[in-house]
mmCIF file of C-alpha atoms in Angstrom:
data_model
loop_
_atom_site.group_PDB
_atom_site.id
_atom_site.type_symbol
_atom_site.label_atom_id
_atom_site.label_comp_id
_atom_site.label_asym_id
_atom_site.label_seq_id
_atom_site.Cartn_x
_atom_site.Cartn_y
_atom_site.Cartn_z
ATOM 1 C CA UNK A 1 106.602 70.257 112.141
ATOM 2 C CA UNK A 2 105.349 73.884 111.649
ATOM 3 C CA UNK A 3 102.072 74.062 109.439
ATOM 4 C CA UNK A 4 100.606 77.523 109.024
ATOM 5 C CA UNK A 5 97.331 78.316 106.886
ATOM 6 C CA UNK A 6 95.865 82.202 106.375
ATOM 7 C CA UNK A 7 91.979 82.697 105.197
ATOM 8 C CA UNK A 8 91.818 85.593 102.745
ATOM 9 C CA UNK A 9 92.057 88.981 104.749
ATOM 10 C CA UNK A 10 90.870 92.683 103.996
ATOM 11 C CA UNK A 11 93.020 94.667 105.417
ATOM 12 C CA UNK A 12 92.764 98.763 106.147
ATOM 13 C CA UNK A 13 95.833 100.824 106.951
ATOM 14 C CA UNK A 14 95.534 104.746 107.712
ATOM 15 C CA UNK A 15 98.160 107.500 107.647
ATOM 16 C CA UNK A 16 98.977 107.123 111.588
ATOM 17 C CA UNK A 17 99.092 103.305 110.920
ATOM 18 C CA UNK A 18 101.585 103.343 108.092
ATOM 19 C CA UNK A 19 103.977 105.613 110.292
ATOM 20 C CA UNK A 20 103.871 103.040 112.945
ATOM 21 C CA UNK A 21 104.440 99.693 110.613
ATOM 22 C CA UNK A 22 107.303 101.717 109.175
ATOM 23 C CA UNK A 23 108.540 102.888 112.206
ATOM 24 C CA UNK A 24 108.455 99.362 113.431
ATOM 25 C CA UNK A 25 110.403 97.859 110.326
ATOM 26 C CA UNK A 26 113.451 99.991 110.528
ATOM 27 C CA UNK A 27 113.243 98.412 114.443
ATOM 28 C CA UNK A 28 112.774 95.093 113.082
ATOM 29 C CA UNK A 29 115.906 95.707 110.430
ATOM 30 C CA UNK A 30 117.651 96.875 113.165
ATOM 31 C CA UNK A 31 117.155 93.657 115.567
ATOM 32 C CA UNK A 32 117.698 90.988 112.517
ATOM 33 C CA UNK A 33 120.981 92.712 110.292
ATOM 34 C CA UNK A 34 123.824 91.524 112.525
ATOM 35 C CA UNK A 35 125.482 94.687 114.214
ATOM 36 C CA UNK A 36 129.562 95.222 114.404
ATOM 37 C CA UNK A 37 129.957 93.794 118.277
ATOM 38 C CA UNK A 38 128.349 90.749 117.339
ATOM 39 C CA UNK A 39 130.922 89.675 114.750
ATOM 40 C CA UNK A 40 133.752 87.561 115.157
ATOM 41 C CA UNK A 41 136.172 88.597 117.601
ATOM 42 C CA UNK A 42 138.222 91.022 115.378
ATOM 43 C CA UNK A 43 136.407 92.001 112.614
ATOM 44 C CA UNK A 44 134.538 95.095 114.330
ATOM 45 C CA UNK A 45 138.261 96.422 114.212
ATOM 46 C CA UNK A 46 138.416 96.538 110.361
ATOM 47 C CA UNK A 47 141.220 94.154 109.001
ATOM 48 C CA UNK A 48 140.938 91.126 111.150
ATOM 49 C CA UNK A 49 143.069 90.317 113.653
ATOM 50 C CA UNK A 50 145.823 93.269 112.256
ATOM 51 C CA UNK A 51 145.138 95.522 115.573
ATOM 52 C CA UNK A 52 145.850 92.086 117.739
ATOM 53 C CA UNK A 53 148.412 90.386 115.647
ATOM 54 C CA UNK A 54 146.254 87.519 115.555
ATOM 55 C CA UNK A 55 147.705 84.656 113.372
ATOM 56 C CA UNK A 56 145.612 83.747 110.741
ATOM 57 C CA UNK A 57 144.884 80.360 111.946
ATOM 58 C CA UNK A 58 143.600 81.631 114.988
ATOM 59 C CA UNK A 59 141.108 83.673 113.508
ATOM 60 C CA UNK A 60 139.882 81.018 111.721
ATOM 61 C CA UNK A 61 139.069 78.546 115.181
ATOM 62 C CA UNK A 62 137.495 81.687 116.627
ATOM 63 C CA UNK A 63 134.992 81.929 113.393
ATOM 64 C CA UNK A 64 134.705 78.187 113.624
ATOM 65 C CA UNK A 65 133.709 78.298 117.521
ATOM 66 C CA UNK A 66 131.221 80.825 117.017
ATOM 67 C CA UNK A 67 129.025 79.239 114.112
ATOM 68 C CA UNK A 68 129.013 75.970 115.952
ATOM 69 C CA UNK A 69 127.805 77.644 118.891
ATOM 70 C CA UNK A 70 125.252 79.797 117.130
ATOM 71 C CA UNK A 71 121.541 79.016 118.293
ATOM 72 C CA UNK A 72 119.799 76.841 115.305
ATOM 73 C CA UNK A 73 116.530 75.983 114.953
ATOM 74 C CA UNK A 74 115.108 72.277 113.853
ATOM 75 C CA UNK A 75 111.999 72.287 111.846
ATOM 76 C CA UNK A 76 111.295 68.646 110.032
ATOM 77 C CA UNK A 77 108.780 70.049 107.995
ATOM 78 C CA UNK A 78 107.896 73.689 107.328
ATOM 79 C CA UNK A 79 104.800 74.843 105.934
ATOM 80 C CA UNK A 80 102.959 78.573 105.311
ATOM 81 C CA UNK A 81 100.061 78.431 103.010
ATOM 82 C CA UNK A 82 99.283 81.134 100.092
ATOM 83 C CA UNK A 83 98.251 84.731 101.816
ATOM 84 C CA UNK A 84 95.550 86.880 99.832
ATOM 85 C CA UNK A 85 95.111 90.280 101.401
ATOM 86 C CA UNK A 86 92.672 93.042 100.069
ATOM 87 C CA UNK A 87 94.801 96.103 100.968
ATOM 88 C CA UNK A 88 92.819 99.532 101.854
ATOM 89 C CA UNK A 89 95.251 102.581 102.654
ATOM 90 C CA UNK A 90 95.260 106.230 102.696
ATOM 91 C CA UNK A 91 98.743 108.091 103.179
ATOM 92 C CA UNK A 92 99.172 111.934 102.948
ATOM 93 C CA UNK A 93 102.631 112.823 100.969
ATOM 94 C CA UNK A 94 103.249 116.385 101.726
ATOM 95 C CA UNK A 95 99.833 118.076 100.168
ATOM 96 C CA UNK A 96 99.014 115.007 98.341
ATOM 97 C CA UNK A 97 96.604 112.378 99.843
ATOM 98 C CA UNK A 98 96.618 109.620 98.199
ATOM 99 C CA UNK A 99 95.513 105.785 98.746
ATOM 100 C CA UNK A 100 94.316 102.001 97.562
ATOM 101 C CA UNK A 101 91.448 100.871 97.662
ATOM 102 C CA UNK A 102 90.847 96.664 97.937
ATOM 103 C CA UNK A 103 94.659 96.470 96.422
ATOM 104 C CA UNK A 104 95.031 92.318 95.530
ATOM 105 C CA UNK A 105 98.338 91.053 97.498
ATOM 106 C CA UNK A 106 98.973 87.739 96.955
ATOM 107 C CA UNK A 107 102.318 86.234 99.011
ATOM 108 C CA UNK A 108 103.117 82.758 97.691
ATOM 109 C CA UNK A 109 103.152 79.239 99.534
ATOM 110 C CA UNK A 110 106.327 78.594 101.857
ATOM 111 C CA UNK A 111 106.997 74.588 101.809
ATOM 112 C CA UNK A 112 110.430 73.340 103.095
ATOM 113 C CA UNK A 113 111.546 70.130 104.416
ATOM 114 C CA UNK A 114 114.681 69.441 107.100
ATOM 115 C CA UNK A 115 115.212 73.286 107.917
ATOM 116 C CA UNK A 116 118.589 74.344 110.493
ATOM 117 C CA UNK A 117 119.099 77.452 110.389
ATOM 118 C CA UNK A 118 119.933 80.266 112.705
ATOM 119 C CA UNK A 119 116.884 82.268 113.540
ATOM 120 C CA UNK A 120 117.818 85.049 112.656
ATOM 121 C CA UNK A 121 118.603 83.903 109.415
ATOM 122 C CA UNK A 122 115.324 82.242 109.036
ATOM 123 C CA UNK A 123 113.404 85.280 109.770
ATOM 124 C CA UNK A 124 115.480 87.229 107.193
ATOM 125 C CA UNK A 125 115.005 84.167 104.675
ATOM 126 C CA UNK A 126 111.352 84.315 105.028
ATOM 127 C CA UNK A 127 110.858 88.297 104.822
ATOM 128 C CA UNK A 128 112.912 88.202 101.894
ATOM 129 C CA UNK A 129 110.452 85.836 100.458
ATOM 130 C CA UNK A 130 107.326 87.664 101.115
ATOM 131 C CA UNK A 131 109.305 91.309 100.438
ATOM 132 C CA UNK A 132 109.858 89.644 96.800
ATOM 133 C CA UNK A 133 105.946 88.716 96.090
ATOM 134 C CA UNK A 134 105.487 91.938 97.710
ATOM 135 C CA UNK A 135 107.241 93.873 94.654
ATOM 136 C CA UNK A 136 105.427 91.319 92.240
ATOM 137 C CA UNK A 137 102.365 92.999 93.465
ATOM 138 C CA UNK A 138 102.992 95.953 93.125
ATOM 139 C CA UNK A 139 101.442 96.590 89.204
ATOM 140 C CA UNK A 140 98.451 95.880 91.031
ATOM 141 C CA UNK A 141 98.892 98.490 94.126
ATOM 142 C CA UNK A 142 99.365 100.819 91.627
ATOM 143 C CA UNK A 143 96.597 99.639 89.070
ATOM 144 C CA UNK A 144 94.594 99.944 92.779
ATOM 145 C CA UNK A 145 95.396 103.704 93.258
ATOM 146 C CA UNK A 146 92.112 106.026 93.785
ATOM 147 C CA UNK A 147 93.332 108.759 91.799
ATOM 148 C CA UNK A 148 93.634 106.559 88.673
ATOM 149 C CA UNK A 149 90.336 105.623 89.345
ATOM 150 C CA UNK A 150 91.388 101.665 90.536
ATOM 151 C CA UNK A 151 91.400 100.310 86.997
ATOM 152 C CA UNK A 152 92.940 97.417 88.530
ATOM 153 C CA UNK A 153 89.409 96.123 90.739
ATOM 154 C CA UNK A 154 87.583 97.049 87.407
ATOM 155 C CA UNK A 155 89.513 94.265 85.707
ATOM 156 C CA UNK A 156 89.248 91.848 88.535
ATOM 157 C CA UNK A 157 85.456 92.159 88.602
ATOM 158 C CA UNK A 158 84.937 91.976 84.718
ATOM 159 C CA UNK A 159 87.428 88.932 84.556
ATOM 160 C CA UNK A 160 85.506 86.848 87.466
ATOM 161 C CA UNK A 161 82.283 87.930 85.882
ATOM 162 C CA UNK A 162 83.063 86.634 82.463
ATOM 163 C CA UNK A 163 84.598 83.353 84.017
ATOM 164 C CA UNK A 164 81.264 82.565 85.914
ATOM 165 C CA UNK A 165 79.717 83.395 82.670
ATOM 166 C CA UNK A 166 81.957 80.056 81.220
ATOM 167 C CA UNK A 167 82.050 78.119 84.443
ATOM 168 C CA UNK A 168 78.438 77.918 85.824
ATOM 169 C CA UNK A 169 76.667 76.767 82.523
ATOM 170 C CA UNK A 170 79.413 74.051 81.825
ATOM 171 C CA UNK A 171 78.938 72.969 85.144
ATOM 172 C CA UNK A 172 75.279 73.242 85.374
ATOM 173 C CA UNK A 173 75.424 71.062 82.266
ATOM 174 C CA UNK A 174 77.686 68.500 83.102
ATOM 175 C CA UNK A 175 75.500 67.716 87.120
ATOM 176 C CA UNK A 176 71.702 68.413 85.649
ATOM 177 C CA UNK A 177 72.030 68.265 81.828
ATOM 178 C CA UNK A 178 69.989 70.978 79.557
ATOM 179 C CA UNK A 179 68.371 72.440 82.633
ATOM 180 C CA UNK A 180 71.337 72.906 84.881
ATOM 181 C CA UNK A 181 72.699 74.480 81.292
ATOM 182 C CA UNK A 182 69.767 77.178 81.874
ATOM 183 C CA UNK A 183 70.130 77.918 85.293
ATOM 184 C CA UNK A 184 73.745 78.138 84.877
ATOM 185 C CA UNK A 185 73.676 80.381 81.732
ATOM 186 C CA UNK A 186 71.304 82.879 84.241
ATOM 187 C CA UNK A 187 73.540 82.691 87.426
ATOM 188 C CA UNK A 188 76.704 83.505 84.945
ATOM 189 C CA UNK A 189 74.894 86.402 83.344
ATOM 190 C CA UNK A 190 73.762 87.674 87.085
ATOM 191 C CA UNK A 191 77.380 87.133 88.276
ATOM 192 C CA UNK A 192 78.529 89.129 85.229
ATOM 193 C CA UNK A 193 76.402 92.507 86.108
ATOM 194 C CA UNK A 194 76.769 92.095 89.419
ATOM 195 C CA UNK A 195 80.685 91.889 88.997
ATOM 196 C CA UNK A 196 80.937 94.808 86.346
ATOM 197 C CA UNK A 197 78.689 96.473 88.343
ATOM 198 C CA UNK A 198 81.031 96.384 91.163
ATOM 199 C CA UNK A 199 84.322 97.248 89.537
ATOM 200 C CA UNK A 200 82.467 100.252 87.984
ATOM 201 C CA UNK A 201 80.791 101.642 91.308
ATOM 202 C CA UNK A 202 83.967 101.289 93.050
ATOM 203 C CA UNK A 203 86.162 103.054 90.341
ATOM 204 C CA UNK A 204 83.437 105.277 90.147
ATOM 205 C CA UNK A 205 83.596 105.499 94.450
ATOM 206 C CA UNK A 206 87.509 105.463 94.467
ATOM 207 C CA UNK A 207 88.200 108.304 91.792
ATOM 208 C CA UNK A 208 85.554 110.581 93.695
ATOM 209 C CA UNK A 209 86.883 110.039 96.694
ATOM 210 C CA UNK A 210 90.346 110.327 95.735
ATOM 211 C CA UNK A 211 90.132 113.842 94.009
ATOM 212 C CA UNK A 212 87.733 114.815 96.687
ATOM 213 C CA UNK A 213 90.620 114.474 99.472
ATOM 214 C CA UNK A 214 92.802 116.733 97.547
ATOM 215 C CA UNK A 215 90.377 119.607 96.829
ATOM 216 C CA UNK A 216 88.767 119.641 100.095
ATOM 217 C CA UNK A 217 91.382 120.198 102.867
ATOM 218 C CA UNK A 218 88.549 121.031 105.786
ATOM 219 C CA UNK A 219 86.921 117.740 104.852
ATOM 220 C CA UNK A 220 88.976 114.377 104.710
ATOM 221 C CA UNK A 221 86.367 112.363 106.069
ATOM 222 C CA UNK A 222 84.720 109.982 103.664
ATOM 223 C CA UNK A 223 81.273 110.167 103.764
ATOM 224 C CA UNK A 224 79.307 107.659 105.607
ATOM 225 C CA UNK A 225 75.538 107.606 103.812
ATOM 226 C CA UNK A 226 74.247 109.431 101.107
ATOM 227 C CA UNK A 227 73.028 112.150 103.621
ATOM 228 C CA UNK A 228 76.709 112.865 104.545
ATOM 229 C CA UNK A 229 77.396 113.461 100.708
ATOM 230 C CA UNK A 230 74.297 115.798 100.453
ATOM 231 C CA UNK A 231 75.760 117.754 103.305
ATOM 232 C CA UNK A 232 79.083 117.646 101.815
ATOM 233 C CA UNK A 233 77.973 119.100 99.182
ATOM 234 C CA UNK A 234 76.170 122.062 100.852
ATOM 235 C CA UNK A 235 78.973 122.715 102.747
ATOM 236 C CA UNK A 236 81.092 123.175 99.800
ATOM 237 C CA UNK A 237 78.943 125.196 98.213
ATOM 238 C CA UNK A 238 78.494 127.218 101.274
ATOM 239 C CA UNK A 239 82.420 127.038 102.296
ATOM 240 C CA UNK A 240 82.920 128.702 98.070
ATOM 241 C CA UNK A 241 80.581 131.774 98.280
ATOM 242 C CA UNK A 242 81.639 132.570 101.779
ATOM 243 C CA UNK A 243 85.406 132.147 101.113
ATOM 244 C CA UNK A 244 85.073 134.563 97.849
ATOM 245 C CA UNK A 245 84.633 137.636 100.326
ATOM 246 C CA UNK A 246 86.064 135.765 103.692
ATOM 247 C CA UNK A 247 89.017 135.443 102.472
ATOM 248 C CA UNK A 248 89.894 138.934 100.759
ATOM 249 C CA UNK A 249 88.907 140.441 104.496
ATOM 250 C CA UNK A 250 90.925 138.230 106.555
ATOM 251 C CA UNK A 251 93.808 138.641 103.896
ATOM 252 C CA UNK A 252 93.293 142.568 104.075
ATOM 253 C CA UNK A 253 93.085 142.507 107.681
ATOM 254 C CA UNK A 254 96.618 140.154 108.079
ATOM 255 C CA UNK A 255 98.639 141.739 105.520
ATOM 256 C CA UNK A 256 97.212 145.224 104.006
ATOM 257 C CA UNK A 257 97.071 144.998 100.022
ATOM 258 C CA UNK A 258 99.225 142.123 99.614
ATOM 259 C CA UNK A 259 97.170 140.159 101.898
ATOM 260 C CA UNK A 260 93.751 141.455 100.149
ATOM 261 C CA UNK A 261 94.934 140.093 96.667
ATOM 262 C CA UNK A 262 95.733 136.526 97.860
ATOM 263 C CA UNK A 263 92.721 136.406 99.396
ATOM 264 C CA UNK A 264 91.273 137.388 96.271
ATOM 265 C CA UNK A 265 93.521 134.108 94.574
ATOM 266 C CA UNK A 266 92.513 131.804 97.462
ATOM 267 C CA UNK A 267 88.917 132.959 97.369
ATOM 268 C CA UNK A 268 88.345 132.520 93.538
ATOM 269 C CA UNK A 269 89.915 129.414 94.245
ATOM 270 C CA UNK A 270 88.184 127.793 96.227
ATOM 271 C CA UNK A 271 84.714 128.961 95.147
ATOM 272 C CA UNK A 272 85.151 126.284 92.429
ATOM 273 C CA UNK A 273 87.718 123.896 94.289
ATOM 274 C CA UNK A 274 84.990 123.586 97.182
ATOM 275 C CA UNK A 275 82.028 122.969 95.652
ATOM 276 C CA UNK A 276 83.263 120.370 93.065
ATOM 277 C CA UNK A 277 85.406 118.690 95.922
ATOM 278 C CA UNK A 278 81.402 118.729 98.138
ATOM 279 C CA UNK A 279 80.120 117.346 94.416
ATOM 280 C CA UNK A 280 82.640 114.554 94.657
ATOM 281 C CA UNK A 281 81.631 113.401 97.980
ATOM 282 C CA UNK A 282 78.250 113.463 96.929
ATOM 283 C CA UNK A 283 79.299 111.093 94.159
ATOM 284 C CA UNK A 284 81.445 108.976 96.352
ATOM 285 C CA UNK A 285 78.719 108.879 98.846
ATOM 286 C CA UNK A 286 76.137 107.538 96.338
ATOM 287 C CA UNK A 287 78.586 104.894 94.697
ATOM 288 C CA UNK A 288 79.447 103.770 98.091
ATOM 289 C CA UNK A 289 75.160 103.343 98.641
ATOM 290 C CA UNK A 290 74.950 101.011 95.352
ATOM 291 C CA UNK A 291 77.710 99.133 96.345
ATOM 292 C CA UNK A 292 76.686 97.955 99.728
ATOM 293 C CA UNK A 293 73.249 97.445 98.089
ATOM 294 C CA UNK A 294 74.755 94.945 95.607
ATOM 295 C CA UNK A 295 77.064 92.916 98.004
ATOM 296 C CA UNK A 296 73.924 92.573 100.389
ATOM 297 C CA UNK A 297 72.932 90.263 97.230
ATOM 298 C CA UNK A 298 75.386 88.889 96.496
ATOM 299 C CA UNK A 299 76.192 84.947 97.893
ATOM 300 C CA UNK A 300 78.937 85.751 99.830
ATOM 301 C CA UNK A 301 80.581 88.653 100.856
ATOM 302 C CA UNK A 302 83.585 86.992 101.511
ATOM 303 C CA UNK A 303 86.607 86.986 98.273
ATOM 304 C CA UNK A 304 86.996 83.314 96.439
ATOM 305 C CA UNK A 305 90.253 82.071 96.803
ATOM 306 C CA UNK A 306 92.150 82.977 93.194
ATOM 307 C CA UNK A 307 92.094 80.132 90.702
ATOM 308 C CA UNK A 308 88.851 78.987 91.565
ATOM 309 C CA UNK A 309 89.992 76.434 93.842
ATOM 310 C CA UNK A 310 87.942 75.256 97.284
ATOM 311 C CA UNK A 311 89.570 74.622 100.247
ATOM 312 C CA UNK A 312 90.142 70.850 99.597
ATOM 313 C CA UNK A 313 91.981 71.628 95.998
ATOM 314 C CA UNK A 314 88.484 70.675 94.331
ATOM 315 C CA UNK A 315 87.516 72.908 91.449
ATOM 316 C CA UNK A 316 84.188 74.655 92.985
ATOM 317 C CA UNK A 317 81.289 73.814 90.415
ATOM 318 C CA UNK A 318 78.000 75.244 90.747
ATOM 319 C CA UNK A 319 75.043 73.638 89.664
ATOM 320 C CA UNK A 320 73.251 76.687 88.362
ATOM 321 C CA UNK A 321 70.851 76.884 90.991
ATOM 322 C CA UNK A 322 69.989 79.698 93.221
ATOM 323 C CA UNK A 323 70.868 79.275 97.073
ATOM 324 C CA UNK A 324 67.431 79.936 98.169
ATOM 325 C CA UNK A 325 69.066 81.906 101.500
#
């Protein structure tokens, strides 16, 4: 008996991280597609058994032999609970950075009883499993995108909000009555700003940041505190004025008059590309602030498993009372 379970994971990938997991599947596709030698006896050589003369009978034992003697593995009862993952990652595509920001994954339940298979088939059995939820997520890696300003997380937020707003008062009513009907109705409404709140700051946070990596190409680090984003800024603006006659005199001094008028193009460029892109930061800086401020409020940090489910398959009812931590 095999009996897995997952918590709900957040999950951050970078650019150097990506290369490596892909690197590391085209290995792993490698190791688990069966190559030519390990066929049958005969079929590397194209038509079975025609280089050999090989009666057809014969090839038939040797196929025979060889899945008998195949490794298998026994399982009397597999089991891999439901995987949740809130998926962070940046990639840079040529000149374009792009990446997600707390993209929902959700890879369904595995459940099977009296498995014998080969391993190898297993593991491609189960990938194929999880690569299929996979591309059922993906409306929702996309919806997560920063430069589309994560609509998806904006939706998540208002949705849980407005289901607290129906679940905490009906549940505060049915354990105290008309009081518990109160303090549900206020934890509901508190869950609700606090929610929208979220999914706004963090479209606000993940479209800033987003168009931010693309304009400023001296600056892809995300700013850390508000300070960061104030110095951002400055350096933009600093980066803009000095690039409108920098560049024209390093252009001049590279490549005569041609050089001079691209740095005339890059220059008037970037004295607005800069500046909006140190702008951005600040924006994304001060987003980021509010939202650690409201999830230092908030009950738990951690995400609620989806369908509003606890972790023994009760529904979780509140009874409209604050937790006085």
């Amino acid at each position: 008996m095999l009996r897995v379970s997952v918590e709900p994971l957040a999950v951050q990938l970078d650019n150097a991280l990506l290369r490596c997991v892909a690197e590391l599947a085209w290995k792993a596709k490698a190791d688990l597609l069966p190559s030519p030698a390990a066929r049958a006896p005969g079929e590397a050589l194209g038509e079975p058994g025609a280089a050999l003369g090989e009666p057809e009978a014969l090839r038939e034992a040797q196929r025979a032999v060889a899945t008998v003697l195949e490794p298998r593995v026994l399982l009397e009862f597999l089991s891999i609970s439901e995987v949740e993952l809130l998926l962070t990652a940046r990639a840079a595509l040529a000149s374009l950075h792009a990446g997600t920001h707390r993209a929902p994954l959700r890879f369904g339940e595995i459940a099977a009883v009296g498995v014998l298979h080969n391993p190898r088939h297993l593991a491609l059995g189960l990938a194929a499993s999880y690569v299929a939820d996979g591309v059922l997520s993906a409306p929702m890696v996309i919806g997560s995108l920063e430069l589309l300003g994560n609509p998806a997380w904006l939706l998540t937020s208002l949705l849980r909000g407005m289901g607290d707003l129906v679940r905490l008062p009906l549940a505060g009513l049915r354990r105290s009555g008309p009081l518990g009907l109160i303090g549900g109705l206020q934890n509901g409404v508190l869950s609700l700003l606090r929610n929208g709140a979220d999914g706004a700051l963090t479209s606000v946070h993940s479209l800033s940041s987003g168009v931010a990596r693309n304009l400023s190409v001296s600056q892809r680090r995300e700013p850390a505190s508000l300070v960061d984003g104030v110095l951002a800024l400055g350096n933009g603006v600093l980066g803009g004025v000095t690039g409108l006659i920098a560049d024209p005199v390093r252009g001049a001094a590279r490549g005569g008059l041609v050089g001079l008028l691209k740095g005339v193009g890059t220059g008037a460029i970037g004295v607005v590309t800069k500046p909006t892109g140190g702008a951005l930061r600040l924006v994304s800086a001060a987003s980021l602030g509010l939202l650690r401020a409201i999830s230092t409020q908030q009950p738990s940090a951690q995400p609620a498993p989806l369908g509003g489910r606890g972790s023994d398959g009760e529904d979780e009812e509140d009874d409209g009372q604050e937790d006085p931590s």
